[in-house]
mmCIF file of C-alpha atoms in Angstrom:
data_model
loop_
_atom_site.group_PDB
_atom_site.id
_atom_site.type_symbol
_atom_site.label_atom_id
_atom_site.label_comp_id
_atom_site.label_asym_id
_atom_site.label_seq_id
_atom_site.Cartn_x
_atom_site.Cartn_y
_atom_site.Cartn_z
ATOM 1 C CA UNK A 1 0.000 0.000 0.000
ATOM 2 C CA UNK A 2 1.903 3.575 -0.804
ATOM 3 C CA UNK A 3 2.433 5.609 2.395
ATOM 4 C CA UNK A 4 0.050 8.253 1.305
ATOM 5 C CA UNK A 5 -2.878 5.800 1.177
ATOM 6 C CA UNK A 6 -2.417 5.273 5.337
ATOM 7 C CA UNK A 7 -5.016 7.664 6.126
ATOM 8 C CA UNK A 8 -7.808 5.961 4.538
ATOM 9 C CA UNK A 9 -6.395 2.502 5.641
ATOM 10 C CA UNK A 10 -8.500 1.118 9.075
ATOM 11 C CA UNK A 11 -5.617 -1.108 9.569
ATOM 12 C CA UNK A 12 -3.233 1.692 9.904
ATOM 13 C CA UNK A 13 -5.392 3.455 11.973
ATOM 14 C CA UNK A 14 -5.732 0.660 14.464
ATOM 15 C CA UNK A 15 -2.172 -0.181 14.511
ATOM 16 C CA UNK A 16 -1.556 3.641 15.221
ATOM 17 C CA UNK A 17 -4.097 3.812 17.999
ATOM 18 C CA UNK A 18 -2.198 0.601 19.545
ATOM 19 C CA UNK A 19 1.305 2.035 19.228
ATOM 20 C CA UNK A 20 0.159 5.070 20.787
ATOM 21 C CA UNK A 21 -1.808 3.404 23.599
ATOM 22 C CA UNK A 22 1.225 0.300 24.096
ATOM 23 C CA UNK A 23 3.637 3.707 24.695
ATOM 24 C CA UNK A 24 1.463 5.760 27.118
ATOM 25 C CA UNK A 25 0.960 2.687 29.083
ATOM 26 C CA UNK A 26 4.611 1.746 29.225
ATOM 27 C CA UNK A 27 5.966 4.488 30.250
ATOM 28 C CA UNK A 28 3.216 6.066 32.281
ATOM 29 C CA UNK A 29 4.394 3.607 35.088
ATOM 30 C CA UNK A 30 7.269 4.387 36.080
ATOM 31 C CA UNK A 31 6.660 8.012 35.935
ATOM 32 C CA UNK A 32 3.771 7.459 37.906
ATOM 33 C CA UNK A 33 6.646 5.866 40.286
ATOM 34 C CA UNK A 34 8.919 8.081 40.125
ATOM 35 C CA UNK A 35 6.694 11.291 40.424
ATOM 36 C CA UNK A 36 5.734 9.516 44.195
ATOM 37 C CA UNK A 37 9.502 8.869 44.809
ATOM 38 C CA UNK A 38 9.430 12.507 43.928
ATOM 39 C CA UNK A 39 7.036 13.813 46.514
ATOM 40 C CA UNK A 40 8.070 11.733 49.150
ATOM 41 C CA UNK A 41 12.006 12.504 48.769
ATOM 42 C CA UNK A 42 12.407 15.023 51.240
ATOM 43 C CA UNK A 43 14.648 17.178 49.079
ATOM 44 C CA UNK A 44 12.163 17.256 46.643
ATOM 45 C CA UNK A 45 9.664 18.805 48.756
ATOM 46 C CA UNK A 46 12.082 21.146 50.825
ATOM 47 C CA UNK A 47 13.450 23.038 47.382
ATOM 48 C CA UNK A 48 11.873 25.093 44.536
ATOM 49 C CA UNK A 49 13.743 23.210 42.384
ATOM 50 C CA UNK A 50 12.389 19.909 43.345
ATOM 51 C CA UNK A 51 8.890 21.288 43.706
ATOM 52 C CA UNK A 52 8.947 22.109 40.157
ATOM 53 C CA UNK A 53 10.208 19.205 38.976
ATOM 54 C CA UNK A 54 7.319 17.423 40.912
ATOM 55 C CA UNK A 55 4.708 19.845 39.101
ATOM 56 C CA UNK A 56 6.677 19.018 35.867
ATOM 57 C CA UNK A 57 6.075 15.527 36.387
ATOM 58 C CA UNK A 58 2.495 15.819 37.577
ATOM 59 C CA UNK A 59 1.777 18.332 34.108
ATOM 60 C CA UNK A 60 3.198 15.321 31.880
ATOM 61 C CA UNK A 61 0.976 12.735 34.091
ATOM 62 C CA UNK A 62 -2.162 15.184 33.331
ATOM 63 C CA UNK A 63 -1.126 14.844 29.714
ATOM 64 C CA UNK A 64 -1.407 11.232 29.111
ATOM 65 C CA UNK A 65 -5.502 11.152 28.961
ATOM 66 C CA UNK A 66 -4.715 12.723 25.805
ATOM 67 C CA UNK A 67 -2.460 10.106 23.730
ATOM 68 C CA UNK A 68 -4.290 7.304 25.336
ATOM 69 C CA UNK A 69 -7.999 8.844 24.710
ATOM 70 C CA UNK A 70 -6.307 9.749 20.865
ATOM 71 C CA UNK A 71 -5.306 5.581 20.746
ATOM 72 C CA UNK A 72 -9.018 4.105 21.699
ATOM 73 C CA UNK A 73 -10.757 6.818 18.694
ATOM 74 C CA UNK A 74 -8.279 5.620 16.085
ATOM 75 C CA UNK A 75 -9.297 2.115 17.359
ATOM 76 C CA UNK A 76 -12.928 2.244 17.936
ATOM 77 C CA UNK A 77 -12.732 4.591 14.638
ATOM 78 C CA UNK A 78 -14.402 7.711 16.317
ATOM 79 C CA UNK A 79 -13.892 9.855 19.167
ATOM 80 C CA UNK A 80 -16.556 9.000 21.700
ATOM 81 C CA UNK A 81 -18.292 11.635 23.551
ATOM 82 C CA UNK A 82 -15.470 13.580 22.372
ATOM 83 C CA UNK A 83 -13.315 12.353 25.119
ATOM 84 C CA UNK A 84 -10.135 12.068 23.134
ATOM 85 C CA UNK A 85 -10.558 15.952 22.099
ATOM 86 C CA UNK A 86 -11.159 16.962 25.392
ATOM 87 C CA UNK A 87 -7.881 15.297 26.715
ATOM 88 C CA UNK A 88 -6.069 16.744 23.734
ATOM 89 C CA UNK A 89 -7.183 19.925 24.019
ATOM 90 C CA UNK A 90 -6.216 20.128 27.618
ATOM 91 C CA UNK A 91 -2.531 18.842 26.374
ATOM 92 C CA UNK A 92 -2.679 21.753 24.486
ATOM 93 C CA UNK A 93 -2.851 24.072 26.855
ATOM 94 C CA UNK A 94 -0.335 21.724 29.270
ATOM 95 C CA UNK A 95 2.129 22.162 26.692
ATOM 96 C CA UNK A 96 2.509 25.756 27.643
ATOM 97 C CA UNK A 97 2.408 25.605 31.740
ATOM 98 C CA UNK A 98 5.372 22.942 30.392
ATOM 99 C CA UNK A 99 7.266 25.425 29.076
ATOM 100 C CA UNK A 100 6.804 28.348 31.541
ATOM 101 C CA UNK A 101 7.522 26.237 34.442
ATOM 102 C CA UNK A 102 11.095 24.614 32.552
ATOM 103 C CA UNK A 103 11.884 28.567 32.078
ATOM 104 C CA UNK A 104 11.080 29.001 35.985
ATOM 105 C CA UNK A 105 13.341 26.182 36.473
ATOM 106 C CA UNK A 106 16.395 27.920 34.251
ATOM 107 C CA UNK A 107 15.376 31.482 36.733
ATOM 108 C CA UNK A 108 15.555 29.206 39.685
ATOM 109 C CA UNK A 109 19.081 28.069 39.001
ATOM 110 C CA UNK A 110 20.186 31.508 37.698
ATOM 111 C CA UNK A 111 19.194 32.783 40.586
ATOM 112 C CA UNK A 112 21.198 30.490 43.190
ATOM 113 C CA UNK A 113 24.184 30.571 41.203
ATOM 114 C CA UNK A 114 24.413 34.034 40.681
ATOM 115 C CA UNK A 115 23.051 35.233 44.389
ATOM 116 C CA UNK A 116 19.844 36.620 42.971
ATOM 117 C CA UNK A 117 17.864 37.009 45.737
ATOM 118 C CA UNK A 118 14.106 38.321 44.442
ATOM 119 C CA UNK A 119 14.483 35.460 41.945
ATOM 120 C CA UNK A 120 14.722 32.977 44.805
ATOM 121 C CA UNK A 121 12.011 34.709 46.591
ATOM 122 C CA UNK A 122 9.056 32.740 47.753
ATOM 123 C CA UNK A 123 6.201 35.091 47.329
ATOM 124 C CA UNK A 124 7.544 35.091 43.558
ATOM 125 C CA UNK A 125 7.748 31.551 43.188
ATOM 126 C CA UNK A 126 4.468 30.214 43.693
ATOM 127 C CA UNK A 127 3.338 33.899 41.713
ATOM 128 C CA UNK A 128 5.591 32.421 38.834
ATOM 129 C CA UNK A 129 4.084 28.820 39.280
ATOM 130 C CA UNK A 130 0.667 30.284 39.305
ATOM 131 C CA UNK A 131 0.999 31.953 36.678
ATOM 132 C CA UNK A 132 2.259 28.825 34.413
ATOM 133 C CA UNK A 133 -0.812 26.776 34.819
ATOM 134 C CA UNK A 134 -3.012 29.685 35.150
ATOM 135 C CA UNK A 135 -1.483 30.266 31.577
ATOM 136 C CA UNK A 136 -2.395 26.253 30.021
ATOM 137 C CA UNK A 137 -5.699 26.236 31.389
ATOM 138 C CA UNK A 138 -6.644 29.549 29.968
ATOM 139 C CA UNK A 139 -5.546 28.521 26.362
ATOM 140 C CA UNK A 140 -7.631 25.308 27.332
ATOM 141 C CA UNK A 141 -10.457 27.414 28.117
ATOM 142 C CA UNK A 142 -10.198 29.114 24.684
ATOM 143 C CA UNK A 143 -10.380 26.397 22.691
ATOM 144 C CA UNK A 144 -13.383 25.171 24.362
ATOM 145 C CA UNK A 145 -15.185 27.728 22.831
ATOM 146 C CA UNK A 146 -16.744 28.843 19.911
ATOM 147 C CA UNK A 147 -14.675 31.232 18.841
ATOM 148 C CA UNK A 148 -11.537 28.678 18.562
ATOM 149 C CA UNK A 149 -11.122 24.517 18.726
ATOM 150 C CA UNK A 150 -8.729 21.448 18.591
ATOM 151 C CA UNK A 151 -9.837 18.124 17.955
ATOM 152 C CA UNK A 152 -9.465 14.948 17.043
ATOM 153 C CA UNK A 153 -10.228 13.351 13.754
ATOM 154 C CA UNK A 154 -9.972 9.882 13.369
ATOM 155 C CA UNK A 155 -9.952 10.054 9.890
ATOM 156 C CA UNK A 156 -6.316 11.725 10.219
ATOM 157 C CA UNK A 157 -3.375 10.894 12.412
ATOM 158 C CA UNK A 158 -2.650 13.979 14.094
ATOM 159 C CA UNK A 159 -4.684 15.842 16.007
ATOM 160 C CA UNK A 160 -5.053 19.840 15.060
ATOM 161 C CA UNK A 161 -6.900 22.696 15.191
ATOM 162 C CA UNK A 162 -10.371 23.434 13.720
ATOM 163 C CA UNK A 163 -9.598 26.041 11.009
ATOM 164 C CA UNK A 164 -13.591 26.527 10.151
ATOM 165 C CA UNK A 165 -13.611 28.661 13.897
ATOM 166 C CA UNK A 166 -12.500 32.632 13.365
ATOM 167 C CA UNK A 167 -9.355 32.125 15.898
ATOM 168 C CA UNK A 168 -8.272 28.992 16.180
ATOM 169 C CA UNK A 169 -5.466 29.793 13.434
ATOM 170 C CA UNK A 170 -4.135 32.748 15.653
ATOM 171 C CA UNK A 171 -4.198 30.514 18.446
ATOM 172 C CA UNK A 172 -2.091 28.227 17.014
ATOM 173 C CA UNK A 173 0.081 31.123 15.642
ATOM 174 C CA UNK A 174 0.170 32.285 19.285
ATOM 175 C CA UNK A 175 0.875 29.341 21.298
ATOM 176 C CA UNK A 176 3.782 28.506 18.371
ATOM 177 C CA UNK A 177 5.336 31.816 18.742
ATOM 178 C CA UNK A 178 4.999 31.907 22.869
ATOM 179 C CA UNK A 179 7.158 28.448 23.096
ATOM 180 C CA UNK A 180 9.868 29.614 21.112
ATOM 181 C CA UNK A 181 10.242 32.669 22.750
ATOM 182 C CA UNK A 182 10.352 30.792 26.072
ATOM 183 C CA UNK A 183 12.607 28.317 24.641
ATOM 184 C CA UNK A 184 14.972 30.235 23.325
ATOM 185 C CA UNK A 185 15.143 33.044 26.325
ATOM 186 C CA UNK A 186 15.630 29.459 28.493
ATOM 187 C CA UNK A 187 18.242 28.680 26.154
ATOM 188 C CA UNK A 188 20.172 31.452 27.038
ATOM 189 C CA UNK A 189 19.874 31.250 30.153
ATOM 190 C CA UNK A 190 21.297 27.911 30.843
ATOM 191 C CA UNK A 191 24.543 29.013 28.740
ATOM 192 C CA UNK A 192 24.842 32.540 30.682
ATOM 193 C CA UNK A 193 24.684 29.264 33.494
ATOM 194 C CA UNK A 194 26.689 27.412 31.738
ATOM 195 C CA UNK A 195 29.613 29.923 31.374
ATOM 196 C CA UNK A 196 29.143 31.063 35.090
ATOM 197 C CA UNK A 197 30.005 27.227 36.184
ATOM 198 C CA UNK A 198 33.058 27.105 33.764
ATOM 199 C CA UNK A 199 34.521 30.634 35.509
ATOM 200 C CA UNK A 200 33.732 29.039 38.955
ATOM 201 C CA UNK A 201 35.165 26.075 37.605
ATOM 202 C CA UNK A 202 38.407 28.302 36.425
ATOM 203 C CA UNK A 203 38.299 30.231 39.768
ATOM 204 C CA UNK A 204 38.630 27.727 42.219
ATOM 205 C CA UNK A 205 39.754 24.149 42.487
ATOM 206 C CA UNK A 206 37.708 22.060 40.561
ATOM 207 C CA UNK A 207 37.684 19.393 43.594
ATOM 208 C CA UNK A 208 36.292 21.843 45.836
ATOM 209 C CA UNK A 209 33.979 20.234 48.315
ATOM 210 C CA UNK A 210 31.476 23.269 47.241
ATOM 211 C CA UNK A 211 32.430 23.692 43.897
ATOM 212 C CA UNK A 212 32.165 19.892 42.795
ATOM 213 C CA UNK A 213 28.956 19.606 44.396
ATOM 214 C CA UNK A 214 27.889 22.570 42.349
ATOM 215 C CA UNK A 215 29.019 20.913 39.086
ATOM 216 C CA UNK A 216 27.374 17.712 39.553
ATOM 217 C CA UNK A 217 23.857 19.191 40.090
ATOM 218 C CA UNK A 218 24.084 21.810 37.648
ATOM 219 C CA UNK A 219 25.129 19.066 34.842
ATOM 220 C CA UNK A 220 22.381 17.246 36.038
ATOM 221 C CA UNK A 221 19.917 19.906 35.376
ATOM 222 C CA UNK A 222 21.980 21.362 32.052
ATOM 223 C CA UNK A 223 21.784 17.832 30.564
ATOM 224 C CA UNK A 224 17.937 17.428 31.725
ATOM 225 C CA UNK A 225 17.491 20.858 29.809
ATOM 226 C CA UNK A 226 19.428 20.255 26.773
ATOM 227 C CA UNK A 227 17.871 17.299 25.790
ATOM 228 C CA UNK A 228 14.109 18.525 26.209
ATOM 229 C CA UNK A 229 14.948 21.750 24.867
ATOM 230 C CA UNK A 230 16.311 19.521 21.736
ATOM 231 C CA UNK A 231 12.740 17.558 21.426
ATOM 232 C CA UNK A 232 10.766 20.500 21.854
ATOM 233 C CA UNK A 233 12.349 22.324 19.080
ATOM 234 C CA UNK A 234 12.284 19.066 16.992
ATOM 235 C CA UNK A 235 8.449 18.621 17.817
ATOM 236 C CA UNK A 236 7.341 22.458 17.556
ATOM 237 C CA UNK A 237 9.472 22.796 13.838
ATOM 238 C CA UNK A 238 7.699 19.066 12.942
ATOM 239 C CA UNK A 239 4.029 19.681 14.248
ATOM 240 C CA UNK A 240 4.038 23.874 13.360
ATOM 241 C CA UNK A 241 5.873 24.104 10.109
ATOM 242 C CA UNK A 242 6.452 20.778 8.330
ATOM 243 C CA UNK A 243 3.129 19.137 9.092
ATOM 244 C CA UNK A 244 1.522 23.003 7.884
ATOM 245 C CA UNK A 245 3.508 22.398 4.522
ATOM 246 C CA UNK A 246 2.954 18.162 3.832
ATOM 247 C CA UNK A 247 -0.531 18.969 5.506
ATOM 248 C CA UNK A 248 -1.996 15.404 6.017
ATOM 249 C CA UNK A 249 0.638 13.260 4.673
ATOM 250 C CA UNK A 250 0.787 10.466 7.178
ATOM 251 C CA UNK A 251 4.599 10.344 7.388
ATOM 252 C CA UNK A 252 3.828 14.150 8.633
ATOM 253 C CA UNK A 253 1.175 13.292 10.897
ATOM 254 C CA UNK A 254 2.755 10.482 12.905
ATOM 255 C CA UNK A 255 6.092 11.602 13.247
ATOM 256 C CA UNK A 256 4.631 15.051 14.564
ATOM 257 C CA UNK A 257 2.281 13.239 16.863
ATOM 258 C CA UNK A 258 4.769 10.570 18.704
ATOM 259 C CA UNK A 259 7.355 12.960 19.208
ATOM 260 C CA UNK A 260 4.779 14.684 21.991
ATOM 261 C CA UNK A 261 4.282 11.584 24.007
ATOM 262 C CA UNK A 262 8.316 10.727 23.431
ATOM 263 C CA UNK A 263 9.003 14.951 24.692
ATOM 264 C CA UNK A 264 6.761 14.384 27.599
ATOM 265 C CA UNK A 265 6.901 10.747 28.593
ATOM 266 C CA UNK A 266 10.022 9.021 27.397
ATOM 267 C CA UNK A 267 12.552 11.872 27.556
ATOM 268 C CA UNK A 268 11.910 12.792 31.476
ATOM 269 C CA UNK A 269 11.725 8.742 32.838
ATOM 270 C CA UNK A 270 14.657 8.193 30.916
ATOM 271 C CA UNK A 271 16.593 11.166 32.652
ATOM 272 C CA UNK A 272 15.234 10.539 35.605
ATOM 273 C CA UNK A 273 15.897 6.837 35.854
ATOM 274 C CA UNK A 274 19.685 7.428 33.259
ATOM 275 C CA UNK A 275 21.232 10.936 34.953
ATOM 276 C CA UNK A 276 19.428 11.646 38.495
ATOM 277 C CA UNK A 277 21.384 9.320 40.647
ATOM 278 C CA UNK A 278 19.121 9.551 43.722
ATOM 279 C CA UNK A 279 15.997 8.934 42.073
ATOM 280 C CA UNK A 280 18.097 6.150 39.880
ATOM 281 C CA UNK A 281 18.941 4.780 43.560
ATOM 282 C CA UNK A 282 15.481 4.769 44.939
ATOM 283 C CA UNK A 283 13.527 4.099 42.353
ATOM 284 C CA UNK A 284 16.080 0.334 41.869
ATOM 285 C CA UNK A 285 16.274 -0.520 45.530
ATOM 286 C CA UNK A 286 12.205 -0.670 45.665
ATOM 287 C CA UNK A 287 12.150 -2.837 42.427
ATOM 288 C CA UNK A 288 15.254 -4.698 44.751
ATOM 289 C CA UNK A 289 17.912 -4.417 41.590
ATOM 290 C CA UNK A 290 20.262 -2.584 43.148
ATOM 291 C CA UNK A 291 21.205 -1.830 47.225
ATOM 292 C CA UNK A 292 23.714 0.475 48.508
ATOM 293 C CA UNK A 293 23.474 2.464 51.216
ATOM 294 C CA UNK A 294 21.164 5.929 51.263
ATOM 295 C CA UNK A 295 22.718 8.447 50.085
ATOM 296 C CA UNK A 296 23.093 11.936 52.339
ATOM 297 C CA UNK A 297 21.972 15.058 51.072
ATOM 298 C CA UNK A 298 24.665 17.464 50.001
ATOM 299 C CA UNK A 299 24.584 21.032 52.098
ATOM 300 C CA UNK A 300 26.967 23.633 50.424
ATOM 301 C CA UNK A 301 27.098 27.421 50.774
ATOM 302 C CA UNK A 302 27.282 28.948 47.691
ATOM 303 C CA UNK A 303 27.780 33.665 48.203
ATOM 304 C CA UNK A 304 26.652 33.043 51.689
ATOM 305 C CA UNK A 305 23.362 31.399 50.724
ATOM 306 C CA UNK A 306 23.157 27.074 52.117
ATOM 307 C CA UNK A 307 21.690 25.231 49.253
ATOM 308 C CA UNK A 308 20.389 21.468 49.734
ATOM 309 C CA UNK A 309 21.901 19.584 46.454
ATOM 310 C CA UNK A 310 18.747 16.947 45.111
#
C-alpha cells in the first residue's frame, strides 16, 4: 500500500491507535513511580527546584488522557463523547504551563548561582508557578469555545486545530510563537549558566567540596534541559511548520504526533531513571535491583546562601 494511502487505511489506523496506547501505558508507570519517589524525597519537597520538577512531572501525568484517549478513537474509529478531544485539548494548553515552568526552572538556578535574591524569593515563586498553569488552562479554556477549537479526527493521524472557527489559526500562531520565545530566552539562560560554572570552575579548584557539588547538580539539570529543549524544538518545527507544509501526509502526521508523548513521557523517565542518581537509587532498591546504602543530602554554601543539592 503507498504511504500516502495510510489515512484511509482502518488497519493503519488501528495499529496507530495501539502504538500510541502500548507507549502511554509503558511508560506512564514508572513516571507514575517516580513522580511519588518525587514527593516523598524530602529534598524534593524542601526546594523550589524539586517542587517544580514534581509539578513538571504531575503536568506530563495530566497529559497522558490525551495520547491514550487519541489511541481508543483511532481504534474504535471515532472519538466517543469527544473524550479524546477533550484530553487533547487540555494537552494543548499543558504544553505551555510545560514550558513556563522549565523557564522558571532555568530562573531558579540563575538565581542560586548568581546570588539573585528576588528570583529565589518565595512570594515570587508560587506567583511564577501560578501563573504557568493559570497560563495552560486559559488557552484550554479558549479552545473550548466557539470562537476557537482542537480536535481529534480519526480520519487523520494527528490531532489539530479546527480552522472553520474565526481564531483557532491565531491561536495556534500564538501558542507557536509563545514556546519559542520561552525556549529560546531558556536557552540562554542555561549558557549565561553554563559559562558562570566554567569561571567558577576556572576560579577555584575544581575538587572543591562546594564547587564539585555545584558541578554535579548543575550538569544534572543542564543535561535534563538540553535534551528537552532539543525535542521541543524538533516537535514544535515538525508539528508547526512541516506538518503546515505536507498537511496530512501520514509520514507528517505520525512523526509530529509521537514525538509529543516521546518529549513528555520518554525523555523525562529516561533522565530521571539514566542521569538523576538519587531517584536512579530509589527508584532500583524498591524494584530490589540494586542496594547500597542511602545516600546523604549534600549542604553547600554557595555567596553566603546554604543550598540542599537533590
Amino acid at each position: 500500500m503507498p504511504f500516502y494511502m495510510f489515512n484511509h487505511s482502518k488497519a493503519a489506523h488501528v495499529t496507530f491507535g495501539v502504538v500510541s496506547l502500548l507507549v502511554t501505558l509503558i511508560w506512564l508507570i514508572p513516571y507514575v513511580w517516580i513522580t511519588v519517589l518525587q514527593i516523598r524525597c524530602k529534598t524534593y519537597q524542601t526546594t523550589q527546584c524539586g517542587r517544580l520538577m514534581i509539578q513538571l512531572s504531575i503536568c506530563h501525568l495530566i497529559m497522558t488522557p490525551g495520547f491514550t484517549f487519541t489511541g481508543i478513537a483511532h481504534i474504535i474509529g471515532f472519538d466517543f463523547s469527544k473524550l479524546a478531544t477533550y484530553a487533547f485539548t487540555l494537552v494543548a494548553g499543558l504544553i505551555r504551563t510545560d514550558g513556563v515552568l522549565c523557564l522558571i526552572l532555568a530562573f531558579n538556578r540563575f538565581g542560586i548561582l548568581c546570588d539573585v535574591q528576588w528570583l529565589r524569593h518565595k512570594v515570587v515563586f508560587w506567583v511564577a508557578c501560578s501563573l504557568a498553569w493559570c497560563i495552560g488552562l486559559a488557552e484550554t479554556a479558549i479552545l473550548c469555545t466557539p470562537l476557537a477549537g482542537f480536535r481529534v479526527n480519526t480520519h487523520h493521524f494527528r490531532p489539530g486545530y479546527v480552522h472553520k472557527l474565526p481564531y483557532s489559526e491565531l491561536v495556534r500562531k500564538a501558542g507557536f510563537y509563545f514556546l519559542v520565545i520561552l525556549d529560546s530566552i531558556r536557552f540562554l539562560v542555561y549558557i549565561i549558566i553554563g559559562l558562570i560554572v566554567v569561571y567558577q570552575r576556572q576560579k577555584h579548584s575544581p575538587e572543591a567540596t562546594t564547587l564539585k557539588a555545584v558541578l554535579i547538580r548543575e550538569k544534572v539539570i543542564f543535561f535534563h534541559a538540553l535534551a528537552r529543549f532539543v525535542f521541543e524544538i524538533v516537535t514544535l518545527t515538525t508539528y508547526h511548520l512541516l506538518s503546515t507544509h505536507f498537511r496530512h501526509h501520514p509520514a507528517a502526521t505520525i512523526t509530529s504526533y509521537f514525538l509529543y508523548p516521546a518529549n513528555y513521557l520518554i525523555v523525562p523517565v529516561l533522565f530521571y531513571i539514566v542521569v538523576d542518581k538519587q531517584l536512579r537509587t530509589y527508584f532500583l532498591k524498591k524494584f530490589r535491583c540494586y542496594r547500597t546504602q542511602e545516600e546523604h543530602v549534600v549542604r553547600y554554601s554557595e555567596n553566603g546562601v546554604v543550598i540542599q543539592d537533590l
